[in-house]
CSV table of C-alpha atoms and ligand atoms in Angstrom, one decimal:
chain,number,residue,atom,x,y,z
U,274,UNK,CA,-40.4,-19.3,-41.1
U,275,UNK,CA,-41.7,-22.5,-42.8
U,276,UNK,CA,-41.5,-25.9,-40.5
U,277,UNK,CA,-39.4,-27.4,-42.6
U,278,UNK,CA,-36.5,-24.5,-42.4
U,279,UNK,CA,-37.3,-24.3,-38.4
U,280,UNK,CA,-36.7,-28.2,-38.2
U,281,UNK,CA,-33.1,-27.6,-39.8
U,282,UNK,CA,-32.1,-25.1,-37.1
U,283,UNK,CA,-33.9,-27.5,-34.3
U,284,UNK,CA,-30.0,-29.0,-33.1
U,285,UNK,CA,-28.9,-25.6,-32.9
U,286,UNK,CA,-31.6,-23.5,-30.8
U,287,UNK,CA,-31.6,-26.8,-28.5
U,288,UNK,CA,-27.7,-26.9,-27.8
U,289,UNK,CA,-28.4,-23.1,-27.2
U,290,UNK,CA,-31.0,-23.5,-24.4
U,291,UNK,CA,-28.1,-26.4,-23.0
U,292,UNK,CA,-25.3,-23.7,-22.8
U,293,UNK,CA,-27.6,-21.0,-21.4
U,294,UNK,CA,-29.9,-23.1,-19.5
U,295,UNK,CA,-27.2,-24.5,-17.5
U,296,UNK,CA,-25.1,-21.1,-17.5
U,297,UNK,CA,-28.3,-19.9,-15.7
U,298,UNK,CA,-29.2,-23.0,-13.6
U,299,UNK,CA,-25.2,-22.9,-12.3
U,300,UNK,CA,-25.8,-18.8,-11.4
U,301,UNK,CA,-29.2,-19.9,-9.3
U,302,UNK,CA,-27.3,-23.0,-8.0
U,303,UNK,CA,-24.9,-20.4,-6.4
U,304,UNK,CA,-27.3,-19.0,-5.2
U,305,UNK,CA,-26.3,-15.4,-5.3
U,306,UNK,CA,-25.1,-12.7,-7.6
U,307,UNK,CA,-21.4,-12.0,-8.3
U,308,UNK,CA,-19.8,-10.6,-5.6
U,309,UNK,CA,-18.5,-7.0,-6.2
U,310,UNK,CA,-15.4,-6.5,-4.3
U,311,UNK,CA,-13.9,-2.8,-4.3
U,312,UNK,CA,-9.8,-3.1,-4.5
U,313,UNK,CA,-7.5,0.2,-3.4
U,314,UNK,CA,-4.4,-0.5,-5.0
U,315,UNK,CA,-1.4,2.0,-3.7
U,316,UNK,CA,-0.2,2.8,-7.8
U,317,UNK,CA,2.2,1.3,-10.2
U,318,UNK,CA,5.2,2.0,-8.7
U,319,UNK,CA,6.9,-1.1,-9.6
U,320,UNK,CA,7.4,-4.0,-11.9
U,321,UNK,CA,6.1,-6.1,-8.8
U,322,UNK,CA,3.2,-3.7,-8.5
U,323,UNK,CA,2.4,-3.8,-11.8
U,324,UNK,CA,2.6,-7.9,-11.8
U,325,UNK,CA,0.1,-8.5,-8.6
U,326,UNK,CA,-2.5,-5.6,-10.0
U,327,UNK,CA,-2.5,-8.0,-13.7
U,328,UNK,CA,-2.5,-11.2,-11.3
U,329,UNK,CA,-5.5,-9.9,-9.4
U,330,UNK,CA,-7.6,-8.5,-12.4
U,331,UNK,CA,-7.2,-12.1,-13.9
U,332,UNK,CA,-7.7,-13.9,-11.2
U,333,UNK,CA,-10.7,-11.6,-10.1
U,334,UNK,CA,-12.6,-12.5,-13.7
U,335,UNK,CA,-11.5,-16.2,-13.7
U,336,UNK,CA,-13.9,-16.1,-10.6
U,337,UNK,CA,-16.7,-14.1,-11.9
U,338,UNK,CA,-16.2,-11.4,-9.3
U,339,UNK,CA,-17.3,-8.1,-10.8
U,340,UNK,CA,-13.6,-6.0,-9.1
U,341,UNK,CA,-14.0,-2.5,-9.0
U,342,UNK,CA,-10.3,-1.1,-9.0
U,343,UNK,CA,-9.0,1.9,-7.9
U,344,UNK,CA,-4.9,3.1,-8.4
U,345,UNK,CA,-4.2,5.2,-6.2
U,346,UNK,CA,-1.0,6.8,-7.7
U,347,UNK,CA,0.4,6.3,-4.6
U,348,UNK,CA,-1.8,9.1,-2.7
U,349,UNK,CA,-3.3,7.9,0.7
U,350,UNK,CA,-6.1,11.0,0.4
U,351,UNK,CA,-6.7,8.9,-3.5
U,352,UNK,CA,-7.1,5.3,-1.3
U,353,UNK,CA,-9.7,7.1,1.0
U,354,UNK,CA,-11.9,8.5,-1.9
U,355,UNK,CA,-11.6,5.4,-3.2
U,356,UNK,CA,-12.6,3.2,-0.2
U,357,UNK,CA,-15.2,5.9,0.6
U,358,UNK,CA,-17.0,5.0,-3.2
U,359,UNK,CA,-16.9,1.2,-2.8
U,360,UNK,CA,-18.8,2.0,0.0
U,361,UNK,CA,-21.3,4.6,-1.5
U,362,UNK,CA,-21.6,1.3,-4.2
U,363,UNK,CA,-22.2,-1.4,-1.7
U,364,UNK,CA,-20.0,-3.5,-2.3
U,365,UNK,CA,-19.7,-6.8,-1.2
U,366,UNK,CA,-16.4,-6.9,0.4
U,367,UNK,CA,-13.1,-4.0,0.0
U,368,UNK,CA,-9.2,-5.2,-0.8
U,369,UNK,CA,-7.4,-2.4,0.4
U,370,UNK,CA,-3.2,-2.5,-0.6
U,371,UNK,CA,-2.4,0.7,1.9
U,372,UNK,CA,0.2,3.0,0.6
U,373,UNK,CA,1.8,4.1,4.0
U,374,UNK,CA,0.2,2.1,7.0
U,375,UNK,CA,-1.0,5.3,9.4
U,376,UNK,CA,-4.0,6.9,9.0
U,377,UNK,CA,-6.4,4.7,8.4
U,378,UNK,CA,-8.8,3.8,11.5
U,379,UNK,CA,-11.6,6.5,10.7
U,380,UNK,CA,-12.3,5.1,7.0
U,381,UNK,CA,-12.2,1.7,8.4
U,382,UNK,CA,-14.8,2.4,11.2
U,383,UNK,CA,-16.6,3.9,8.3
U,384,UNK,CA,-16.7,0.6,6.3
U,385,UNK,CA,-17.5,-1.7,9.7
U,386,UNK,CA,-20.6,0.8,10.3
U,387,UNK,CA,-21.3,0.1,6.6
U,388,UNK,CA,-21.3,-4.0,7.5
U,389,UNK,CA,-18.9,-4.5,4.4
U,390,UNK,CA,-15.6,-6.5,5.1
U,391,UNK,CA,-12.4,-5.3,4.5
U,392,UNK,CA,-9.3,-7.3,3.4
U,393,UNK,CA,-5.9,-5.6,3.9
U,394,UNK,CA,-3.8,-7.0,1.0
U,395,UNK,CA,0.4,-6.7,0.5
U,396,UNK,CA,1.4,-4.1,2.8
U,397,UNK,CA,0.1,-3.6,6.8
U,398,UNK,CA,-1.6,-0.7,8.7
U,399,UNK,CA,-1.1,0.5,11.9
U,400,UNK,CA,-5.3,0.2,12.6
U,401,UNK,CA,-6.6,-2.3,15.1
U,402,UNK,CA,-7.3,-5.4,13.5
U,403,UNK,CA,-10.7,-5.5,14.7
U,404,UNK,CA,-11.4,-2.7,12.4
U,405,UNK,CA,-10.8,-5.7,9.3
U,406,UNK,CA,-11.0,-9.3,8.6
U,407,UNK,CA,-7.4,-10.3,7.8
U,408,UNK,CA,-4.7,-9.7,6.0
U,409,UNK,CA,-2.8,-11.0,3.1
U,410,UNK,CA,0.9,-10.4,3.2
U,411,UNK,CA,5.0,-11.7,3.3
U,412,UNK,CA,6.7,-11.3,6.5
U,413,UNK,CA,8.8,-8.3,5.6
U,414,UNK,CA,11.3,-8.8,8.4
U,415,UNK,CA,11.7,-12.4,7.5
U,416,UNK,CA,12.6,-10.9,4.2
U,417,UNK,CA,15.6,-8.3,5.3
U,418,UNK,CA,16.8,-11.0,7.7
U,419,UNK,CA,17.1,-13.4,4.7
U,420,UNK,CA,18.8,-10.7,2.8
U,421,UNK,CA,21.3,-9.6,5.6
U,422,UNK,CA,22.0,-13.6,6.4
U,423,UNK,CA,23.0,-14.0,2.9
U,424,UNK,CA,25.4,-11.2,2.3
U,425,UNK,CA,26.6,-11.9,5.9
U,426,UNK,CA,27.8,-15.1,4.2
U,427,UNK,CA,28.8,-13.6,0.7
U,428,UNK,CA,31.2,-11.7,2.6
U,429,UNK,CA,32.3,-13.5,5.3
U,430,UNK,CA,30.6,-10.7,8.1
U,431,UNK,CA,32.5,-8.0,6.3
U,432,UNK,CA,31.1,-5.4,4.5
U,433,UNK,CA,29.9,-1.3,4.0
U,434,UNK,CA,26.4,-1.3,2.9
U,435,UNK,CA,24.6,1.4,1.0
U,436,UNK,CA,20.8,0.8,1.7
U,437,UNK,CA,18.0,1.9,-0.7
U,438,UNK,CA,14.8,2.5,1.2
U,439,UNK,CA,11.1,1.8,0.1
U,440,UNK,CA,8.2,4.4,0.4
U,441,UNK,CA,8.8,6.4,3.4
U,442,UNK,CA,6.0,5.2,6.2
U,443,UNK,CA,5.2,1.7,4.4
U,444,UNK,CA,5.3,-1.2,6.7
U,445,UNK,CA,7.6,-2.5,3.5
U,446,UNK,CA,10.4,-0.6,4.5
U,447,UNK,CA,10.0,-0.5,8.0
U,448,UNK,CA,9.9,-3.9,8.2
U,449,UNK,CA,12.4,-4.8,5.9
U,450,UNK,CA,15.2,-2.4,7.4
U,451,UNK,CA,14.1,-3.7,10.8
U,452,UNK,CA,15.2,-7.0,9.7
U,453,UNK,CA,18.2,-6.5,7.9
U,454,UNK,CA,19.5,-4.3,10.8
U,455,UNK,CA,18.8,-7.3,13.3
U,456,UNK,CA,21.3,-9.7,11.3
U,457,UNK,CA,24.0,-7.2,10.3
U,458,UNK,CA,24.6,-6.1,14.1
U,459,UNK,CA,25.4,-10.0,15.2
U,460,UNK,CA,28.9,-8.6,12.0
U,461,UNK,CA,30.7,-6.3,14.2
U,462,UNK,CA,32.3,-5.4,10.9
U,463,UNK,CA,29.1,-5.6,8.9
U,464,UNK,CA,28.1,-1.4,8.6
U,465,UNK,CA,24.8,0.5,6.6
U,466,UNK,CA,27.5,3.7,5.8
U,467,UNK,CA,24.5,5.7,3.8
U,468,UNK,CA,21.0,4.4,3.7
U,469,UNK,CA,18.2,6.8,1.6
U,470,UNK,CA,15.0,6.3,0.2
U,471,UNK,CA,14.0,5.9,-3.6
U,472,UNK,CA,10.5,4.9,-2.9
U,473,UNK,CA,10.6,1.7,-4.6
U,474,UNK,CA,10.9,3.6,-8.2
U,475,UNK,CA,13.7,2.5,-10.5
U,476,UNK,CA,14.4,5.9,-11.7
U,477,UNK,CA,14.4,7.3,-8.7
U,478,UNK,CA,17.1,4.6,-7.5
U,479,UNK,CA,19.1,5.5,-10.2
U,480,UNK,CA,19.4,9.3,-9.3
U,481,UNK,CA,20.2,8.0,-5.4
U,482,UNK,CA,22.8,5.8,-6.3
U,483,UNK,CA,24.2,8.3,-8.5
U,484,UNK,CA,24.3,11.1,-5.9
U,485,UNK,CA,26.1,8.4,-3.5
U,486,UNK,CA,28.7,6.9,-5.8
U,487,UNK,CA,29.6,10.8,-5.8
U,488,UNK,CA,29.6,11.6,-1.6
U,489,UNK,CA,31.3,8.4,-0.9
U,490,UNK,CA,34.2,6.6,-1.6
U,491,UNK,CA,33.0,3.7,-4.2
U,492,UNK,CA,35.7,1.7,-3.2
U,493,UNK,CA,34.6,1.4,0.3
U,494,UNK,CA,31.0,0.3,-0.9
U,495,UNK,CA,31.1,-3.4,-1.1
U,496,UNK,CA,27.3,-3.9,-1.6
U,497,UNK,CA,24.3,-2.5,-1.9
U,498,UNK,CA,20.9,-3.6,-0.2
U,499,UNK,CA,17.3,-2.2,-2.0
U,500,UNK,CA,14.1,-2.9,-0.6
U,501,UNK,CA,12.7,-3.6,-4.1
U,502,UNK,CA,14.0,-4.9,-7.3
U,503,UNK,CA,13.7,-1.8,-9.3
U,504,UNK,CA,15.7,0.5,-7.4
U,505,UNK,CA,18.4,-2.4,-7.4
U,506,UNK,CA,18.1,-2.0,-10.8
U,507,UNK,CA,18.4,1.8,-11.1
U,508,UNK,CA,21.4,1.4,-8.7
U,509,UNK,CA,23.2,-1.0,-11.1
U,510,UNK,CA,22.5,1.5,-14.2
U,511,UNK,CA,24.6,4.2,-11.6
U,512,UNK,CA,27.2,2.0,-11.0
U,513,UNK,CA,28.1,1.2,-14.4
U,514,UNK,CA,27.6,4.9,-15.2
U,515,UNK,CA,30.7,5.3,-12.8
U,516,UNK,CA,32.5,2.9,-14.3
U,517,UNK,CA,32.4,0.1,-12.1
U,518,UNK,CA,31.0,-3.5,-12.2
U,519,UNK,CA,27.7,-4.2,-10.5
U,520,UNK,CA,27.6,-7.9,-9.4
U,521,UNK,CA,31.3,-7.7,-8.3
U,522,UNK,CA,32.9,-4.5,-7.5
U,523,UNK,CA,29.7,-4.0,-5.2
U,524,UNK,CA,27.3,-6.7,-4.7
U,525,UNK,CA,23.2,-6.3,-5.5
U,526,UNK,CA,20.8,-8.0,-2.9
U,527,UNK,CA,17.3,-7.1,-2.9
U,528,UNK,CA,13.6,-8.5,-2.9
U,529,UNK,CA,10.7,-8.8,-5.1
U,530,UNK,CA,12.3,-11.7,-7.7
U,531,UNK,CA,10.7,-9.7,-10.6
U,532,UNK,CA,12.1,-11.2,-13.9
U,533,UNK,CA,14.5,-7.9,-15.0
U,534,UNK,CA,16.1,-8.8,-11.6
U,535,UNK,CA,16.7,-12.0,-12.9
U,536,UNK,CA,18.0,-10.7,-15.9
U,537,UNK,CA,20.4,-9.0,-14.2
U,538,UNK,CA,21.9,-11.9,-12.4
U,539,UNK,CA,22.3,-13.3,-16.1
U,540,UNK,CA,24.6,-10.7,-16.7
U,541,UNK,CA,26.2,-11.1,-13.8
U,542,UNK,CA,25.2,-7.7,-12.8
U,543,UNK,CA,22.7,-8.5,-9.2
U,544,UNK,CA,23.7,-11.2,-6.6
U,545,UNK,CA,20.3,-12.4,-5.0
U,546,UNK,CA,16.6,-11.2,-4.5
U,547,UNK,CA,14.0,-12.6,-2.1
U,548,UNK,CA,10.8,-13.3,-3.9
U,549,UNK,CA,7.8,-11.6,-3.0
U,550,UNK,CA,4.6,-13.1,-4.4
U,551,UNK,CA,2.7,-11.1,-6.4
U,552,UNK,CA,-0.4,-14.2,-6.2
U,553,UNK,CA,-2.2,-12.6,-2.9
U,554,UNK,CA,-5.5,-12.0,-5.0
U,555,UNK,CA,-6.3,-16.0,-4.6
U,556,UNK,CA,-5.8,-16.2,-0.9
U,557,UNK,CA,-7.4,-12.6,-0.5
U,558,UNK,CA,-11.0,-13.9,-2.5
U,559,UNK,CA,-10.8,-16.9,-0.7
U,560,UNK,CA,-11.2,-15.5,2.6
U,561,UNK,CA,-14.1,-13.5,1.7
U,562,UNK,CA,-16.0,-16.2,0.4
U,563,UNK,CA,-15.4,-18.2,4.0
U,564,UNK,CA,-16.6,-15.3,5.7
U,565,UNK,CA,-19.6,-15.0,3.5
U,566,UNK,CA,-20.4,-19.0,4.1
U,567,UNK,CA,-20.1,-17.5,8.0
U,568,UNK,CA,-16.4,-19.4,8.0
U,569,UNK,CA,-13.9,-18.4,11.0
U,570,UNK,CA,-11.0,-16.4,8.9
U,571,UNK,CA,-7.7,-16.0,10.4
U,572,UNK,CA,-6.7,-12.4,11.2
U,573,UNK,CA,-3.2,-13.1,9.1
U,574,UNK,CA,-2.6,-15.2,6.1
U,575,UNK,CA,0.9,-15.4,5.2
U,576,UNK,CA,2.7,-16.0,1.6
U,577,UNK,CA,5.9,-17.1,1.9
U,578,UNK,CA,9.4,-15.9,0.6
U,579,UNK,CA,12.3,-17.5,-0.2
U,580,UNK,CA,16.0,-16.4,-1.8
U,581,UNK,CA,16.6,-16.2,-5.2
U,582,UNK,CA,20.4,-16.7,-7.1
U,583,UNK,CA,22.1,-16.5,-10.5
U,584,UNK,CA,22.6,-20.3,-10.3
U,585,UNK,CA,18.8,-20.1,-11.4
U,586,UNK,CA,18.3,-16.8,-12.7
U,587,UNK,CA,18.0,-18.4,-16.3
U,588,UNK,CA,15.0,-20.7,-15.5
U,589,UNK,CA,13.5,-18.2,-12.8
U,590,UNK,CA,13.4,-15.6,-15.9
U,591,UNK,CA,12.0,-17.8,-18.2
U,592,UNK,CA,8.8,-19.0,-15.9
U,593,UNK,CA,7.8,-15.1,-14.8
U,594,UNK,CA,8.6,-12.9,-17.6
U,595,UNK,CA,5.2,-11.5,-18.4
I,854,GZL,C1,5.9,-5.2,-0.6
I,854,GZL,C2,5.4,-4.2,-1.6
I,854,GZL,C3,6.5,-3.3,-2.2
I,854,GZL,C4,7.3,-4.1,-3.2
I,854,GZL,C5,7.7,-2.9,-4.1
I,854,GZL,O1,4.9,-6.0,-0.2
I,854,GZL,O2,4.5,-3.3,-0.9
I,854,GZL,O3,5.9,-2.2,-2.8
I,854,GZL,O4,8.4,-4.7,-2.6
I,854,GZL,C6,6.4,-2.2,-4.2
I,854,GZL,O5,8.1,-3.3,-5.4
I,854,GZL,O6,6.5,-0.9,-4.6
């Protein structure tokens, strides 16, 4: 190339060694590599599943952490082949979202031999908590007691529930029908006349509610409280199947706050949901970094929930459609 031609390209290749220089100089300033964190996520079982997997892939690469992810399709035997590869990968750190919340101490005295820390994200476990470094998650009695105090109020102490549970064995459910059952027994004529699980899937809460609308009397069902959002959705596709109205013939209270539920509300279909934030990926990452500076990290890190009416449905649709 003659020197006059290289002199005319001269800015360029200079602002080029800037961008990559500095690129470089900022990777060595770290200090380190990416981290590569392994995350076990339990499927895509819901709209709110599907939300806080998308949150956590972005936030991940915002970061620059190189996030190996695994759905699990919600198979436990799937989240241990999983957790059992991040190790076999060295990874720098393992999210794990457990399906059901037995079963795990083995793989998790597998990963502590391995010296790689684990994060236990959304749902809990049953495991010591020795065996990881904290967890991420809502209060899921908080949220059935919220839900129970405010149909306690919508019906002044008096109504026949139907109850849609979550996955069978999640700490979800557990947790959320423990708390719901602690409020609605203070209502001596507050009653759960069927309760049956649809394991969080809106079809699958659809083909319950169906089957109940059919067993009992509808007229004696004055609401109906889901563990998720998208089986309170199925459940309102039943009801107006049968030819009733959703909203007011037999009130919708459930939790998640994922934008169809909100849509519902709109058309005056659902009643109330208590949100569940799907932004745990933040707080999760966070933690690992302290631990890797050799930060203390405590064994719990809460996100928070509050309730969730028509009076705001519009604007609470608007800001989390996706
Ligand atoms: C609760 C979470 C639940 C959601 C459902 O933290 O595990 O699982 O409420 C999802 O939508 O299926």
């Amino acid at each position: 190339m003659r020197p006059t031609s290289l002199l005319r390209w001269l800015p360029l290749l200079l602002a080029l060694v800037m961008v990559f220089g500095d690129a470089t100089a900022l990777a060595q300033d770290n200090g380190r590599e990416p981290l590569t964190i392994g995350f076990s996520q339990v499927g895509s079982e819901s709209d709110w599943r599907t939300a806080f997997t998308e949150i956590t892939l972005a936030e991940a690469e915002r970061r620059g952490i190189n996030l190996i992810f695994s759905n699990a399709e919600n198979s436990q035997e799937n989240q241990i082949a999983a957790l059992r590869s991040f190790v076999e990968q060295s990874v720098d750190a393992i999210m794990l979202a457990p399906v059901i919340e037995t079963g795990w101490a083995p793989i998790l005295q597998e990963i502590q031999a391995a010296g790689i820390p684990v994060v236990i994200i959304d749902r809990n476990v049953t495991a010591d908590d020795s065996l990881y470094l904290t967890r991420i998650s809502s209060d899921f009695v908080f949220e059935g007691r919220l839900a129970a105090a405010w149909l306690a109020q919508a019906t002044s102490g008096n109504c026949k529930i139907v109850e849609l549970q979550g996955t069978v064995g999640s700490s979800a459910a557990r947790d959320r029908e423990i708390g719901f059952n602690e409020v609605i027994s203070l209502f001596p004529n507050m009653e759960i006349i069927v309760s049956q699980t649809a394991d969080f899937r809106r079809a699958m809460g659809r083909e319950v509610m169906a089957s109940i609308l059919h067993t009992e009397n509808p007229s004696e069902i004055c609401a109906v409280w889901s563990h998720n959002d998208d089986m309170a959705i199925g459940a309102i596709e039943a009801i107006k199947a049968a030819g009733l109205d959703p909203g007011d013939d037999i009130l919708i209270v459930s939790v998640d706050a994922i934008p169809d539920i909100f849509l519902a509300m709109m058309n005056g279909d659902a009643n109330a949901t208590v949100e569940l934030s799907p932004y745990m990926a933040g707080p999760a990452f966070d933690a690992i970094e302290a631990y890797l500076r050799g930060e203390p990290v405590p064994k719990w890190i809460p996100v928070n929930a509050g309730i969730y009416l028509p009076d705001t449905a519009a604007e609470e649709y608007a800001r989390r459609k996706r």
